[in-house]
Amino acid sequence: MGRVNDLDPLASFAALLTEEGRTLLDSLVAYDPAKELATATRLRREHPAELVSAALGQARLRQRAVAKFGPEDARRMFFTPHGVEQATRRSVATYRAGRFAALGVSSVADLCSGIGGDAIALAREGISVLAVDRDPLTAEVVRANAAALGLSELIEVRCADVTEIDTTGYDAVFVDPARRGGRGRIFDPEAYSPPLSWAIGAARTRPHSALKIAPGIPHEAIPEDAEAEWVSDGGDVKEAVLWFGTRPSTIGATLLPGPHSLTGRGLPDPEVRKVGRYLYEPDGAVIRAHLVAEAAQQLNGGLIDETIAYITADELRPTPYATAYEITDELPFNLKKLKALLREREVGVLTVKKRGSAVEPEELRRKVKPQGPNAATVFLTRVAGAPTMLVGRPA
């Protein structure tokens, strides 16, 4: 084959889609990055150096993508470095696509589609998708992914500025604005690309819409006609979504796998109580959604401090919305006392959690030097305003 211009990303990517490129990629499914130099040297005897370089780069991205997409999809899909970093995790995209399907949506304009994580999930629900991204390479990657997964008939790809797209022919709009710039993460919603105000305006033109936003968005920035949903997967908060055409002014937290959904009911803050036998650490989505009161009511619990999102209770109740710990000791903050306690208990495996404390977990571990066969969890926090150490174990 002809020489691949490794300075032209589109040409390099096109080369990967040739028969030679695909065969080369297939041979790298199980390649070891630690042996990349030897692998590259061997492959360059039979293939152009630029194609080998592109294939090795794609193989590395596919290995990184396994955590988000699973091995079966990741080994068939194509990625860009930015795309694999910013793509929606498959479990989250599948959940959201299911919500769209349950609303009766049959077509979605996916604006700012990235490498197509959400478009793929929507198409797998039988929903027709227009995937739009202004980056030419990203658009080609989406097109290749649709073909690789047998979804080309349901996914139309367009390289364009999303603000110029006419969405009137679609049941719904999904917008995932870019929330990173040249200097890193963007916190001002109006600095998103496109700005949140534009995305909200586009969402309101269709019967149903969803906008992906940063989990840290202030609640006061949520429009009254939107439903706000925070989503976590495996205990990690992944995103917040504004839904339009569903349940206006509703706040919710959804935990995956499950899904388990908790809906806000406008409860007052829980009362502050003495530390009971159990401490519950709410899921991050519950905290971000300001639904600690709803979780505490389910647990018949209260707070250990009015400013700290730890729930305490005297009984153990199973819940998907918080992780339970049995508390064995409550101590005023004092590293010497903690060190003596851990030595007495022969604790060598120490998990350190903090909320409302300036002490870093690694710093504490270094100072107390845990040793022994037993395990414990220590919470650095405040109880009724006082710096406190709570020692316990998962319940």
Coordinates of C-alpha atoms in Angstrom, one line a residue:
M1 CA 0.0 0.0 0.0
G2 CA 1.0 3.6 -0.3
R3 CA 2.8 5.6 2.3
V4 CA 0.6 6.9 5.2
N5 CA 1.1 10.5 6.2
D6 CA 1.4 10.2 10.0
L7 CA 1.0 14.0 10.2
D8 CA -2.6 13.7 8.8
P9 CA -4.9 12.1 11.5
L10 CA -7.6 11.5 8.9
A11 CA -5.3 9.7 6.5
S12 CA -3.8 7.6 9.4
F13 CA -7.3 6.6 10.5
A14 CA -8.4 5.8 7.0
A15 CA -5.4 3.5 6.7
L16 CA -6.6 1.5 9.7
L17 CA -9.9 0.9 7.9
T18 CA -8.2 -0.8 4.9
E19 CA -8.0 -4.6 4.8
E20 CA -4.3 -4.4 5.7
G21 CA -5.0 -2.0 8.6
R22 CA -7.8 -4.2 10.0
T23 CA -5.7 -7.3 9.8
L24 CA -2.9 -5.5 11.6
L25 CA -5.3 -4.4 14.3
D26 CA -6.7 -7.8 14.7
S27 CA -3.2 -9.1 15.4
L28 CA -2.8 -6.7 18.2
V29 CA -5.8 -7.7 20.4
A30 CA -3.6 -9.2 23.0
Y31 CA -0.4 -7.2 22.5
D32 CA 1.7 -6.2 25.5
P33 CA 2.4 -2.4 25.7
A34 CA 5.6 -3.2 27.7
K35 CA 6.9 -4.9 24.6
E36 CA 5.9 -2.2 22.1
L37 CA 9.4 -1.6 20.8
A38 CA 9.9 -5.2 19.9
T39 CA 6.4 -5.5 18.4
A40 CA 6.8 -2.4 16.3
T41 CA 10.2 -3.6 15.0
R42 CA 8.7 -6.9 14.0
L43 CA 5.6 -5.4 12.3
R44 CA 7.6 -2.8 10.4
R45 CA 9.3 -5.6 8.4
E46 CA 5.9 -6.3 6.8
H47 CA 3.9 -3.0 7.0
P48 CA 4.6 0.7 6.5
A49 CA 6.0 2.3 9.7
E50 CA 3.3 4.9 9.8
L51 CA 0.6 2.3 9.7
V52 CA 2.2 0.3 12.4
S53 CA 2.4 3.4 14.6
A54 CA -1.3 4.2 14.0
A55 CA -2.3 0.6 14.7
L56 CA -0.3 0.4 17.9
G57 CA -1.8 3.7 19.1
Q58 CA -5.3 2.4 18.3
A59 CA -4.5 -0.9 20.2
R60 CA -3.5 1.1 23.3
L61 CA -6.7 3.1 23.1
R62 CA -8.8 -0.1 22.8
Q63 CA -7.1 -1.6 25.9
R64 CA -8.0 1.6 27.8
A65 CA -11.5 1.5 26.5
V66 CA -12.2 -2.0 27.9
A67 CA -13.0 -0.4 31.3
K68 CA -15.8 1.7 29.8
F69 CA -17.1 -0.5 26.9
G70 CA -16.2 -4.0 27.9
P71 CA -13.8 -6.3 26.0
E72 CA -16.2 -7.3 23.2
D73 CA -17.1 -3.8 22.1
A74 CA -13.7 -2.3 22.8
R75 CA -11.8 -4.7 20.6
R76 CA -14.1 -3.8 17.6
M77 CA -14.5 -0.1 18.1
F78 CA -12.2 2.8 17.2
F79 CA -11.2 5.6 19.5
T80 CA -9.3 8.9 19.7
P81 CA -7.3 9.8 22.9
H82 CA -9.8 12.5 23.8
G83 CA -12.8 10.4 22.7
V84 CA -12.0 7.4 25.0
E85 CA -11.4 9.8 27.9
Q86 CA -14.7 11.7 27.5
A87 CA -17.0 8.9 26.2
T88 CA -20.0 7.9 28.3
R89 CA -19.5 4.6 30.1
R90 CA -21.5 1.8 28.4
S91 CA -23.6 1.0 31.5
V92 CA -24.6 4.7 31.9
A93 CA -25.3 5.2 28.2
T94 CA -27.4 2.0 28.2
Y95 CA -29.4 3.2 31.1
R96 CA -30.1 6.6 29.5
A97 CA -31.0 5.0 26.2
G98 CA -33.5 2.8 28.1
R99 CA -35.1 5.9 29.6
F100 CA -35.5 7.4 26.1
A101 CA -37.0 4.2 24.8
A102 CA -39.5 4.1 27.7
L103 CA -40.6 7.6 26.8
G104 CA -41.6 6.3 23.3
V105 CA -38.8 8.1 21.6
S106 CA -37.9 6.7 18.1
S107 CA -35.4 9.2 16.9
V108 CA -32.8 11.3 18.6
A109 CA -30.4 14.1 17.5
D110 CA -27.2 13.3 19.4
L111 CA -25.4 16.7 19.4
C112 CA -21.7 16.6 20.3
S113 CA -21.7 12.8 19.9
G114 CA -18.0 12.3 20.5
I115 CA -16.9 8.8 19.4
G116 CA -20.5 7.5 19.6
G117 CA -20.9 5.9 23.0
D118 CA -24.5 7.3 23.5
A119 CA -25.4 6.9 19.8
I120 CA -24.5 3.2 20.0
A121 CA -26.6 2.7 23.1
L122 CA -29.6 4.5 21.6
A123 CA -29.3 2.5 18.3
R124 CA -29.2 -0.7 20.3
E125 CA -32.6 0.3 21.7
G126 CA -33.9 0.5 18.1
I127 CA -33.8 4.3 18.1
S128 CA -32.7 6.2 14.9
V129 CA -29.8 8.6 15.7
L130 CA -28.3 11.6 14.0
A131 CA -24.8 11.8 15.5
V132 CA -23.2 15.2 15.1
D133 CA -19.7 16.3 15.9
R134 CA -17.7 19.2 14.5
D135 CA -14.4 17.4 14.5
P136 CA -13.8 15.6 11.2
L137 CA -11.7 12.8 12.7
T138 CA -14.3 12.2 15.5
A139 CA -17.1 12.0 12.9
E140 CA -15.2 9.4 11.0
V141 CA -14.6 7.4 14.2
V142 CA -18.4 7.4 14.9
R143 CA -19.1 6.2 11.4
A144 CA -16.5 3.4 11.7
N145 CA -18.0 2.4 15.1
A146 CA -21.5 2.2 13.7
A147 CA -20.3 0.0 10.9
A148 CA -18.1 -2.2 13.2
L149 CA -21.1 -2.8 15.5
G150 CA -23.6 -3.4 12.7
L151 CA -25.6 -0.2 13.5
S152 CA -25.0 1.9 10.4
E153 CA -28.6 1.7 9.3
L154 CA -29.7 3.4 12.6
I155 CA -26.8 5.9 13.0
E156 CA -26.4 8.8 10.5
V157 CA -23.2 10.8 11.1
R158 CA -22.8 14.4 10.3
C159 CA -19.7 16.6 10.7
A160 CA -21.1 20.0 11.5
D161 CA -21.5 22.7 14.1
V162 CA -24.3 21.5 16.4
T163 CA -25.8 25.0 16.6
E164 CA -26.5 24.8 12.9
I165 CA -28.4 21.5 13.0
D166 CA -32.2 21.5 12.4
T167 CA -33.6 19.1 15.0
T168 CA -37.3 19.5 14.1
G169 CA -37.6 16.1 12.5
Y170 CA -36.5 14.2 15.7
D171 CA -38.5 13.1 18.7
A172 CA -35.7 14.1 21.1
V173 CA -32.4 15.9 21.5
F174 CA -29.4 14.7 23.5
V175 CA -26.7 17.2 24.1
D176 CA -23.3 16.4 25.7
P177 CA -21.4 19.8 25.6
A178 CA -17.6 19.8 25.8
R179 CA -16.7 20.6 29.4
R180 CA -13.0 20.6 29.0
G181 CA -10.8 23.3 27.3
G182 CA -7.1 23.9 26.7
R183 CA -6.6 24.5 30.4
G184 CA -8.6 21.5 31.7
R185 CA -12.1 21.1 33.2
I186 CA -14.6 24.0 32.7
F187 CA -16.8 24.8 35.7
D188 CA -18.8 27.7 34.2
P189 CA -21.8 26.2 32.3
E190 CA -21.8 29.1 30.0
A191 CA -18.2 28.3 29.0
Y192 CA -19.3 24.8 27.8
S193 CA -19.1 24.2 24.1
P194 CA -21.9 24.8 23.2
P195 CA -23.0 26.9 26.2
L196 CA -25.6 25.4 28.6
S197 CA -28.1 28.2 27.8
W198 CA -28.0 27.2 24.1
A199 CA -28.3 23.5 24.9
I200 CA -31.4 24.2 27.2
G201 CA -32.9 26.2 24.3
A202 CA -32.4 23.3 21.9
A203 CA -33.8 20.9 24.4
R204 CA -37.0 22.8 24.8
T205 CA -37.8 22.6 21.1
R206 CA -38.5 18.8 21.3
P207 CA -41.0 16.8 23.3
H208 CA -38.2 15.0 25.2
S209 CA -34.6 15.9 25.7
A210 CA -31.6 15.2 27.9
L211 CA -28.5 17.4 28.6
K212 CA -25.4 15.9 30.1
I213 CA -23.8 18.3 32.6
A214 CA -21.1 18.3 35.2
P215 CA -22.1 16.7 38.5
G216 CA -21.0 19.8 40.4
I217 CA -23.5 22.1 38.8
P218 CA -25.1 24.4 41.4
H219 CA -28.7 23.4 42.1
E220 CA -29.8 27.0 41.5
A221 CA -28.7 26.7 37.9
I222 CA -31.2 24.0 37.2
P223 CA -34.2 25.3 35.2
E224 CA -37.6 24.8 36.8
D225 CA -39.0 22.9 33.8
A226 CA -36.2 20.3 34.0
E227 CA -35.7 17.1 36.0
A228 CA -32.2 16.8 37.4
E229 CA -30.7 13.3 37.7
W230 CA -27.3 12.5 39.2
V231 CA -25.9 9.1 38.1
S232 CA -23.3 7.0 39.7
D233 CA -21.8 3.6 38.6
G234 CA -20.2 1.3 41.0
G235 CA -20.1 4.0 43.6
D236 CA -18.5 6.7 41.4
V237 CA -20.5 9.7 40.3
K238 CA -20.3 9.8 36.5
E239 CA -22.6 12.7 35.5
A240 CA -25.7 14.8 36.0
V241 CA -28.4 15.0 33.4
L242 CA -31.1 17.5 32.8
W243 CA -34.3 15.9 31.4
F244 CA -37.0 17.9 29.7
G245 CA -40.5 16.6 29.0
T246 CA -40.4 14.2 31.9
R247 CA -40.9 15.3 35.6
P248 CA -40.3 19.1 35.9
S249 CA -38.6 20.3 39.1
T250 CA -37.8 16.8 40.2
I251 CA -34.4 15.9 41.7
G252 CA -33.2 12.3 41.6
A253 CA -30.2 10.1 42.1
T254 CA -29.7 6.9 40.1
L255 CA -27.2 4.2 41.1
L256 CA -25.9 1.6 38.7
P257 CA -25.8 -1.3 38.5
G258 CA -29.5 -1.7 39.3
P259 CA -30.8 0.8 38.5
H260 CA -31.8 2.1 42.0
S261 CA -33.4 5.5 41.9
L262 CA -34.1 7.8 44.8
T263 CA -36.4 10.8 44.3
G264 CA -36.3 14.0 46.3
R265 CA -39.4 14.8 48.4
G266 CA -38.3 18.1 49.8
L267 CA -37.6 16.7 53.3
P268 CA -36.0 19.0 55.9
D269 CA -32.4 18.3 57.0
P270 CA -32.2 15.3 59.3
E271 CA -31.6 15.9 63.0
V272 CA -28.1 15.7 64.5
R273 CA -27.7 12.6 66.8
K274 CA -25.1 11.0 68.8
V275 CA -23.0 8.4 66.9
G276 CA -24.9 5.2 67.0
R277 CA -23.8 1.6 66.3
Y278 CA -23.8 2.1 62.5
L279 CA -22.4 4.8 60.2
Y280 CA -23.7 5.1 56.7
E281 CA -21.7 6.8 53.9
P282 CA -24.2 7.9 51.2
D283 CA -23.4 7.3 47.6
G284 CA -21.9 10.3 45.9
A285 CA -24.9 10.7 43.6
V286 CA -27.2 10.9 46.7
I287 CA -25.0 13.6 48.2
R288 CA -24.7 15.6 44.9
A289 CA -28.5 15.5 44.5
H290 CA -29.0 16.8 48.1
L291 CA -31.0 13.7 49.0
V292 CA -29.2 12.7 52.2
A293 CA -32.4 13.5 54.1
E294 CA -34.3 11.0 52.0
A295 CA -31.7 8.3 52.6
A296 CA -31.6 9.1 56.3
Q297 CA -35.4 8.7 56.6
Q298 CA -35.2 5.2 54.9
L299 CA -32.5 4.3 57.5
N300 CA -34.3 5.8 60.5
G301 CA -31.1 7.7 61.0
G302 CA -29.7 11.2 61.7
L303 CA -26.6 13.2 61.0
I304 CA -23.4 13.2 63.1
D305 CA -23.0 16.9 62.3
E306 CA -25.3 19.3 60.6
T307 CA -22.6 20.0 57.9
I308 CA -21.4 16.4 57.3
A309 CA -23.1 13.9 55.0
Y310 CA -22.6 10.9 57.3
I311 CA -25.7 9.2 58.6
T312 CA -25.8 7.4 61.9
A313 CA -28.3 4.9 63.2
D314 CA -28.6 2.2 65.8
E315 CA -29.9 -0.6 63.5
L316 CA -28.5 -2.1 60.3
R317 CA -30.8 -1.7 57.3
P318 CA -29.9 -2.8 53.8
T319 CA -29.9 0.0 51.3
P320 CA -28.4 0.6 47.9
Y321 CA -28.0 4.3 48.7
A322 CA -25.3 4.1 51.3
T323 CA -22.5 1.9 52.5
A324 CA -22.8 0.8 56.2
Y325 CA -20.0 0.5 58.7
E326 CA -20.2 -0.8 62.3
I327 CA -18.5 1.7 64.6
T328 CA -16.4 0.3 67.4
D329 CA -14.7 3.4 68.7
E330 CA -15.3 7.2 68.9
L331 CA -12.3 9.3 69.7
P332 CA -11.5 13.0 69.8
F333 CA -8.9 13.7 67.1
N334 CA -5.6 12.6 68.5
L335 CA -3.1 10.7 66.4
K336 CA -1.2 9.2 69.4
K337 CA -4.4 7.7 70.7
L338 CA -5.4 6.3 67.3
K339 CA -1.9 4.8 66.9
A340 CA -2.2 3.1 70.3
L341 CA -5.6 1.8 69.5
L342 CA -4.6 0.4 66.1
R343 CA -1.5 -1.2 67.7
E344 CA -3.7 -2.8 70.4
R345 CA -6.1 -4.2 67.7
E346 CA -3.2 -5.3 65.5
V347 CA -4.5 -3.4 62.5
G348 CA -2.3 -3.5 59.5
V349 CA -4.8 -2.9 56.8
L350 CA -6.2 0.6 57.4
T351 CA -8.8 2.3 55.2
V352 CA -9.0 6.0 55.8
K353 CA -12.0 8.1 54.9
K354 CA -12.5 11.8 55.5
R355 CA -15.2 14.3 55.4
G356 CA -14.8 17.7 57.1
S357 CA -11.1 17.1 58.0
A358 CA -8.0 18.7 56.6
V359 CA -5.8 15.6 57.3
E360 CA -4.9 13.6 54.2
P361 CA -5.3 9.8 54.4
E362 CA -1.8 9.1 53.3
E363 CA -0.4 11.5 55.9
L364 CA -2.4 9.7 58.6
R365 CA -1.2 6.3 57.4
R366 CA 2.4 7.4 57.4
K367 CA 2.1 8.7 61.0
V368 CA 0.3 5.8 62.6
K369 CA 2.3 3.1 60.8
P370 CA -0.4 0.3 60.9
Q371 CA 1.0 -3.2 61.4
G372 CA -0.7 -6.5 62.0
P373 CA -3.1 -9.0 60.5
N374 CA -6.4 -7.2 61.1
A375 CA -8.3 -4.5 59.1
A376 CA -10.2 -1.4 60.1
T377 CA -11.7 1.8 58.7
V378 CA -11.1 5.1 60.3
F379 CA -13.3 8.2 59.5
L380 CA -11.7 11.6 60.0
T381 CA -14.7 13.9 60.5
R382 CA -16.6 16.1 62.8
V383 CA -19.2 15.1 65.4
A384 CA -21.4 17.9 66.6
G385 CA -18.7 20.4 65.5
A386 CA -15.8 18.6 67.2
P387 CA -12.9 17.0 65.2
T388 CA -13.4 13.3 65.7
M389 CA -12.1 9.9 64.7
L390 CA -14.5 7.0 64.2
V391 CA -13.1 3.6 64.0
G392 CA -15.1 0.6 62.6
R393 CA -15.5 -1.9 59.8
P394 CA -17.8 -2.6 56.9
A395 CA -21.1 -3.9 58.2

